[in-house]
mmCIF file of N, CA, C and O in Angstrom:
data_model
loop_
_atom_site.group_PDB
_atom_site.id
_atom_site.type_symbol
_atom_site.label_atom_id
_atom_site.label_comp_id
_atom_site.label_asym_id
_atom_site.label_seq_id
_atom_site.Cartn_x
_atom_site.Cartn_y
_atom_site.Cartn_z
ATOM 1 N N ILE A 1 127.435 -1.124 11.418
ATOM 2 C CA ILE A 1 126.872 -2.454 11.196
ATOM 3 C C ILE A 1 126.334 -2.507 9.781
ATOM 4 O O ILE A 1 125.589 -1.633 9.354
ATOM 5 N N ILE A 2 126.703 -3.567 9.077
ATOM 6 C CA ILE A 2 126.243 -3.763 7.707
ATOM 7 C C ILE A 2 125.206 -4.881 7.716
ATOM 8 O O ILE A 2 125.469 -5.975 8.210
ATOM 9 N N LEU A 3 124.058 -4.588 7.203
ATOM 10 C CA LEU A 3 122.995 -5.585 7.119
ATOM 11 C C LEU A 3 122.891 -6.087 5.688
ATOM 12 O O LEU A 3 122.911 -5.319 4.745
ATOM 13 N N SER A 4 122.775 -7.348 5.555
ATOM 14 C CA SER A 4 122.671 -7.948 4.234
ATOM 15 C C SER A 4 121.255 -8.444 4.013
ATOM 16 O O SER A 4 120.634 -9.001 4.913
ATOM 17 N N SER A 5 120.750 -8.234 2.816
ATOM 18 C CA SER A 5 119.404 -8.701 2.511
ATOM 19 C C SER A 5 119.417 -10.128 1.968
ATOM 20 O O SER A 5 118.377 -10.716 1.740
ATOM 21 N N ALA A 6 120.612 -10.677 1.755
ATOM 22 C CA ALA A 6 120.713 -12.043 1.240
ATOM 23 C C ALA A 6 120.360 -13.033 2.343
ATOM 24 O O ALA A 6 120.719 -12.841 3.501
ATOM 25 N N PRO A 7 119.649 -14.090 1.995
ATOM 26 C CA PRO A 7 119.299 -15.095 3.004
ATOM 27 C C PRO A 7 120.559 -15.837 3.456
ATOM 28 O O PRO A 7 121.534 -15.932 2.720
ATOM 29 N N PRO A 8 120.555 -16.352 4.674
ATOM 30 C CA PRO A 8 121.730 -17.085 5.155
ATOM 31 C C PRO A 8 121.944 -18.346 4.312
ATOM 32 O O PRO A 8 120.993 -18.962 3.832
ATOM 33 N N ARG A 9 123.206 -18.661 4.115
ATOM 34 C CA ARG A 9 123.540 -19.852 3.322
ATOM 35 C C ARG A 9 123.376 -21.088 4.188
ATOM 36 O O ARG A 9 123.749 -21.100 5.354
ATOM 37 N N SER A 10 122.846 -22.132 3.589
ATOM 38 C CA SER A 10 122.706 -23.374 4.330
ATOM 39 C C SER A 10 124.048 -24.102 4.328
ATOM 40 O O SER A 10 124.853 -23.939 3.413
ATOM 41 N N PRO A 11 124.305 -24.915 5.352
ATOM 42 C CA PRO A 11 125.579 -25.639 5.396
ATOM 43 C C PRO A 11 125.666 -26.631 4.246
ATOM 44 O O PRO A 11 124.641 -27.105 3.737
ATOM 45 N N PRO A 12 126.880 -26.942 3.803
ATOM 46 C CA PRO A 12 127.013 -27.884 2.695
ATOM 47 C C PRO A 12 126.470 -29.257 3.066
ATOM 48 O O PRO A 12 126.557 -29.683 4.210
ATOM 49 N N ASN A 13 125.908 -29.900 2.092
ATOM 50 C CA ASN A 13 125.339 -31.231 2.281
ATOM 51 C C ASN A 13 126.406 -32.262 1.917
ATOM 52 O O ASN A 13 126.757 -32.400 0.760
ATOM 53 N N PRO A 14 126.942 -33.018 2.900
ATOM 54 C CA PRO A 14 128.004 -33.971 2.587
ATOM 55 C C PRO A 14 127.567 -35.064 1.618
ATOM 56 O O PRO A 14 128.372 -35.582 0.862
ATOM 57 N N VAL A 15 126.292 -35.397 1.623
ATOM 58 C CA VAL A 15 125.807 -36.418 0.694
ATOM 59 C C VAL A 15 125.910 -35.902 -0.740
ATOM 60 O O VAL A 15 126.347 -36.613 -1.642
ATOM 61 N N MET A 16 125.541 -34.639 -0.968
ATOM 62 C CA MET A 16 125.588 -34.075 -2.309
ATOM 63 C C MET A 16 127.026 -33.905 -2.786
ATOM 64 O O MET A 16 127.314 -34.020 -3.955
ATOM 65 N N GLU A 17 127.966 -33.624 -1.862
ATOM 66 C CA GLU A 17 129.353 -33.424 -2.233
ATOM 67 C C GLU A 17 130.001 -34.716 -2.704
ATOM 68 O O GLU A 17 130.981 -34.695 -3.429
ATOM 69 N N GLU A 18 129.479 -35.867 -2.287
ATOM 70 C CA GLU A 18 130.074 -37.139 -2.647
ATOM 71 C C GLU A 18 129.341 -37.819 -3.805
ATOM 72 O O GLU A 18 129.527 -38.999 -4.046
ATOM 73 N N GLN A 19 128.518 -37.070 -4.534
ATOM 74 C CA GLN A 19 127.821 -37.645 -5.672
ATOM 75 C C GLN A 19 128.781 -37.813 -6.832
ATOM 76 O O GLN A 19 129.947 -37.456 -6.752
ATOM 77 N N LEU A 20 128.274 -38.355 -7.921
ATOM 78 C CA LEU A 20 129.096 -38.591 -9.097
ATOM 79 C C LEU A 20 129.822 -37.329 -9.542
ATOM 80 O O LEU A 20 129.347 -36.221 -9.319
ATOM 81 N N PRO A 21 130.990 -37.511 -10.178
ATOM 82 C CA PRO A 21 131.749 -36.334 -10.640
ATOM 83 C C PRO A 21 130.931 -35.480 -11.609
ATOM 84 O O PRO A 21 130.060 -35.969 -12.310
ATOM 85 N N THR A 22 131.247 -34.225 -11.626
ATOM 86 C CA THR A 22 130.553 -33.313 -12.519
ATOM 87 C C THR A 22 131.024 -33.506 -13.946
ATOM 88 O O THR A 22 132.028 -34.177 -14.207
ATOM 89 N N ARG A 23 130.317 -32.888 -14.871
ATOM 90 C CA ARG A 23 130.717 -32.956 -16.281
ATOM 91 C C ARG A 23 132.102 -32.384 -16.491
ATOM 92 O O ARG A 23 132.869 -32.881 -17.315
ATOM 93 N N HIS A 24 132.450 -31.340 -15.724
ATOM 94 C CA HIS A 24 133.772 -30.721 -15.867
ATOM 95 C C HIS A 24 134.877 -31.688 -15.459
ATOM 96 O O HIS A 24 135.906 -31.772 -16.115
ATOM 97 N N ALA A 25 134.654 -32.412 -14.371
ATOM 98 C CA ALA A 25 135.653 -33.375 -13.912
ATOM 99 C C ALA A 25 135.811 -34.505 -14.912
ATOM 100 O O ALA A 25 136.923 -34.950 -15.196
ATOM 101 N N LEU A 26 134.699 -34.958 -15.480
ATOM 102 C CA LEU A 26 134.769 -36.021 -16.476
ATOM 103 C C LEU A 26 135.454 -35.541 -17.751
ATOM 104 O O LEU A 26 136.229 -36.279 -18.364
ATOM 105 N N ALA A 27 135.194 -34.300 -18.130
ATOM 106 C CA ALA A 27 135.849 -33.737 -19.310
ATOM 107 C C ALA A 27 137.349 -33.609 -19.064
ATOM 108 O O ALA A 27 138.156 -33.909 -19.953
ATOM 109 N N ALA A 28 137.736 -33.193 -17.866
ATOM 110 C CA ALA A 28 139.159 -33.086 -17.531
ATOM 111 C C ALA A 28 139.812 -34.462 -17.573
ATOM 112 O O ALA A 28 140.931 -34.609 -18.099
ATOM 113 N N LEU A 29 139.130 -35.463 -17.065
ATOM 114 C CA LEU A 29 139.667 -36.829 -17.104
ATOM 115 C C LEU A 29 139.831 -37.299 -18.540
ATOM 116 O O LEU A 29 140.826 -37.943 -18.882
ATOM 117 N N ASP A 30 138.877 -36.969 -19.402
ATOM 118 C CA ASP A 30 138.990 -37.342 -20.813
ATOM 119 C C ASP A 30 140.224 -36.710 -21.460
ATOM 120 O O ASP A 30 140.941 -37.365 -22.206
ATOM 121 N N VAL A 31 140.471 -35.442 -21.153
ATOM 122 C CA VAL A 31 141.635 -34.743 -21.713
ATOM 123 C C VAL A 31 142.929 -35.379 -21.203
ATOM 124 O O VAL A 31 143.858 -35.641 -21.969
ATOM 125 N N VAL A 32 142.975 -35.648 -19.901
ATOM 126 C CA VAL A 32 144.173 -36.264 -19.319
ATOM 127 C C VAL A 32 144.394 -37.655 -19.913
ATOM 128 O O VAL A 32 145.530 -38.046 -20.207
ATOM 129 N N TYR A 33 143.315 -38.391 -20.127
ATOM 130 C CA TYR A 33 143.441 -39.720 -20.721
ATOM 131 C C TYR A 33 143.971 -39.637 -22.151
ATOM 132 O O TYR A 33 144.821 -40.438 -22.551
ATOM 133 N N GLU A 34 143.489 -38.671 -22.915
ATOM 134 C CA GLU A 34 143.993 -38.493 -24.283
ATOM 135 C C GLU A 34 145.482 -38.160 -24.273
ATOM 136 O O GLU A 34 146.251 -38.695 -25.069
ATOM 137 N N MET A 35 145.898 -37.278 -23.374
ATOM 138 C CA MET A 35 147.322 -36.947 -23.254
ATOM 139 C C MET A 35 148.127 -38.186 -22.859
ATOM 140 O O MET A 35 149.210 -38.432 -23.386
ATOM 141 N N SER A 36 147.574 -38.965 -21.943
ATOM 142 C CA SER A 36 148.237 -40.186 -21.500
ATOM 143 C C SER A 36 148.388 -41.175 -22.646
ATOM 144 O O SER A 36 149.421 -41.846 -22.774
ATOM 145 N N THR A 37 147.366 -41.249 -23.487
ATOM 146 C CA THR A 37 147.411 -42.147 -24.640
ATOM 147 C C THR A 37 148.468 -41.687 -25.641
ATOM 148 O O THR A 37 149.248 -42.501 -26.145
ATOM 149 N N VAL A 38 148.522 -40.395 -25.919
ATOM 150 C CA VAL A 38 149.512 -39.845 -26.848
ATOM 151 C C VAL A 38 150.923 -40.106 -26.327
ATOM 152 O O VAL A 38 151.833 -40.434 -27.093
ATOM 153 N N LEU A 39 151.094 -39.980 -25.009
ATOM 154 C CA LEU A 39 152.408 -40.209 -24.402
ATOM 155 C C LEU A 39 152.698 -41.684 -24.151
ATOM 156 O O LEU A 39 153.775 -42.031 -23.680
ATOM 157 N N ASP A 40 151.747 -42.542 -24.472
ATOM 158 C CA ASP A 40 151.884 -43.991 -24.336
ATOM 159 C C ASP A 40 152.294 -44.393 -22.921
ATOM 160 O O ASP A 40 153.254 -45.141 -22.724
ATOM 161 N N THR A 41 151.567 -43.876 -21.917
ATOM 162 C CA THR A 41 151.890 -44.185 -20.520
ATOM 163 C C THR A 41 151.424 -45.571 -20.104
ATOM 164 O O THR A 41 151.942 -46.133 -19.144
ATOM 165 N N GLY A 42 150.405 -46.093 -20.788
ATOM 166 C CA GLY A 42 149.870 -47.390 -20.414
ATOM 167 C C GLY A 42 148.911 -47.333 -19.232
ATOM 168 O O GLY A 42 148.507 -48.366 -18.717
ATOM 169 N N LEU A 43 148.553 -46.123 -18.798
ATOM 170 C CA LEU A 43 147.629 -45.981 -17.670
ATOM 171 C C LEU A 43 146.183 -45.983 -18.158
ATOM 172 O O LEU A 43 145.871 -45.387 -19.179
ATOM 173 N N SER A 44 145.321 -46.663 -17.408
ATOM 174 C CA SER A 44 143.895 -46.689 -17.748
ATOM 175 C C SER A 44 143.224 -45.432 -17.207
ATOM 176 O O SER A 44 143.798 -44.696 -16.403
ATOM 177 N N LYS A 45 141.984 -45.217 -17.635
ATOM 178 C CA LYS A 45 141.220 -44.063 -17.141
ATOM 179 C C LYS A 45 141.017 -44.155 -15.635
ATOM 180 O O LYS A 45 141.112 -43.146 -14.933
ATOM 181 N N SER A 46 140.755 -45.346 -15.139
ATOM 182 C CA SER A 46 140.532 -45.482 -13.697
ATOM 183 C C SER A 46 141.821 -45.220 -12.919
ATOM 184 O O SER A 46 141.781 -44.597 -11.848
ATOM 185 N N GLU A 47 142.944 -45.645 -13.441
ATOM 186 C CA GLU A 47 144.218 -45.359 -12.779
ATOM 187 C C GLU A 47 144.505 -43.855 -12.783
ATOM 188 O O GLU A 47 144.949 -43.296 -11.775
ATOM 189 N N LEU A 48 144.230 -43.204 -13.906
ATOM 190 C CA LEU A 48 144.424 -41.760 -13.987
ATOM 191 C C LEU A 48 143.494 -41.024 -13.030
ATOM 192 O O LEU A 48 143.894 -40.045 -12.400
ATOM 193 N N ALA A 49 142.268 -41.498 -12.911
ATOM 194 C CA ALA A 49 141.313 -40.866 -11.998
ATOM 195 C C ALA A 49 141.815 -40.960 -10.556
ATOM 196 O O ALA A 49 141.709 -39.999 -9.786
ATOM 197 N N ILE A 50 142.383 -42.106 -10.195
ATOM 198 C CA ILE A 50 142.934 -42.264 -8.848
ATOM 199 C C ILE A 50 144.098 -41.302 -8.639
ATOM 200 O O ILE A 50 144.185 -40.618 -7.614
ATOM 201 N N LEU A 51 144.998 -41.229 -9.618
ATOM 202 C CA LEU A 51 146.148 -40.331 -9.511
ATOM 203 C C LEU A 51 145.710 -38.871 -9.430
ATOM 204 O O LEU A 51 146.261 -38.089 -8.642
ATOM 205 N N MET A 52 144.722 -38.494 -10.227
ATOM 206 C CA MET A 52 144.208 -37.120 -10.188
ATOM 207 C C MET A 52 143.596 -36.827 -8.816
ATOM 208 O O MET A 52 143.792 -35.746 -8.263
ATOM 209 N N GLY A 53 142.868 -37.779 -8.276
ATOM 210 C CA GLY A 53 142.269 -37.608 -6.955
ATOM 211 C C GLY A 53 143.324 -37.432 -5.875
ATOM 212 O O GLY A 53 143.173 -36.605 -4.974
ATOM 213 N N LEU A 54 144.390 -38.200 -5.978
ATOM 214 C CA LEU A 54 145.473 -38.055 -5.006
ATOM 215 C C LEU A 54 146.119 -36.677 -5.115
ATOM 216 O O LEU A 54 146.420 -36.042 -4.094
ATOM 217 N N CYS A 55 146.317 -36.209 -6.335
ATOM 218 C CA CYS A 55 146.892 -34.869 -6.530
ATOM 219 C C CYS A 55 145.965 -33.797 -5.955
ATOM 220 O O CYS A 55 146.431 -32.830 -5.343
ATOM 221 N N GLU A 56 144.659 -33.963 -6.150
ATOM 222 C CA GLU A 56 143.691 -33.005 -5.609
ATOM 223 C C GLU A 56 143.698 -33.002 -4.088
ATOM 224 O O GLU A 56 143.323 -32.014 -3.465
ATOM 225 N N ASN A 57 144.146 -34.112 -3.494
ATOM 226 C CA ASN A 57 144.221 -34.209 -2.034
ATOM 227 C C ASN A 57 145.635 -33.927 -1.526
ATOM 228 O O ASN A 57 146.034 -34.417 -0.475
ATOM 229 N N SER A 58 146.391 -33.176 -2.313
ATOM 230 C CA SER A 58 147.704 -32.643 -1.926
ATOM 231 C C SER A 58 148.823 -33.674 -1.831
ATOM 232 O O SER A 58 149.808 -33.441 -1.151
ATOM 233 N N VAL A 59 148.670 -34.813 -2.497
ATOM 234 C CA VAL A 59 149.787 -35.750 -2.568
ATOM 235 C C VAL A 59 150.781 -35.190 -3.583
ATOM 236 O O VAL A 59 150.389 -34.670 -4.630
ATOM 237 N N ASN A 60 152.055 -35.290 -3.282
ATOM 238 C CA ASN A 60 153.106 -34.751 -4.133
ATOM 239 C C ASN A 60 153.110 -35.473 -5.491
ATOM 240 O O ASN A 60 153.333 -36.682 -5.546
ATOM 241 N N PRO A 61 152.867 -34.751 -6.600
ATOM 242 C CA PRO A 61 152.833 -35.383 -7.925
ATOM 243 C C PRO A 61 154.158 -36.027 -8.322
ATOM 244 O O PRO A 61 154.172 -37.068 -8.986
ATOM 245 N N GLU A 62 155.282 -35.460 -7.869
ATOM 246 C CA GLU A 62 156.576 -36.063 -8.201
ATOM 247 C C GLU A 62 156.746 -37.404 -7.482
ATOM 248 O O GLU A 62 157.319 -38.340 -8.038
ATOM 249 N N ALA A 63 156.244 -37.492 -6.261
ATOM 250 C CA ALA A 63 156.289 -38.759 -5.536
ATOM 251 C C ALA A 63 155.424 -39.810 -6.224
ATOM 252 O O ALA A 63 155.812 -40.971 -6.331
ATOM 253 N N LEU A 64 154.250 -39.391 -6.703
ATOM 254 C CA LEU A 64 153.376 -40.320 -7.441
ATOM 255 C C LEU A 64 154.061 -40.804 -8.710
ATOM 256 O O LEU A 64 153.999 -41.988 -9.045
ATOM 257 N N ALA A 65 154.702 -39.884 -9.419
ATOM 258 C CA ALA A 65 155.390 -40.256 -10.658
ATOM 259 C C ALA A 65 156.496 -41.268 -10.374
ATOM 260 O O ALA A 65 156.707 -42.202 -11.162
ATOM 261 N N ALA A 66 157.193 -41.102 -9.267
ATOM 262 C CA ALA A 66 158.262 -42.022 -8.922
ATOM 263 C C ALA A 66 157.714 -43.411 -8.617
ATOM 264 O O ALA A 66 158.326 -44.428 -8.959
ATOM 265 N N VAL A 67 156.529 -43.469 -7.992
ATOM 266 C CA VAL A 67 155.922 -44.746 -7.634
ATOM 267 C C VAL A 67 155.343 -45.435 -8.870
ATOM 268 O O VAL A 67 155.465 -46.648 -9.031
ATOM 269 N N VAL A 68 154.728 -44.662 -9.746
ATOM 270 C CA VAL A 68 154.092 -45.222 -10.934
ATOM 271 C C VAL A 68 155.164 -45.549 -11.949
ATOM 272 O O VAL A 68 155.204 -46.515 -12.592
#
């Protein structure tokens, strides 16, 4: 038997998980938006954020590209 001195972890707080995006997510969106601008896609930041969210939720990126 292995005993751990670390305190038990509390369950994740669903309210905290749905708060505003972190600085890292916003920085990633900024980079993607800059790439989109260079490639002249015509997509807005909000449209890119939606597409990124769909990709993070396992939607097929090739299917999204075909629709967009």
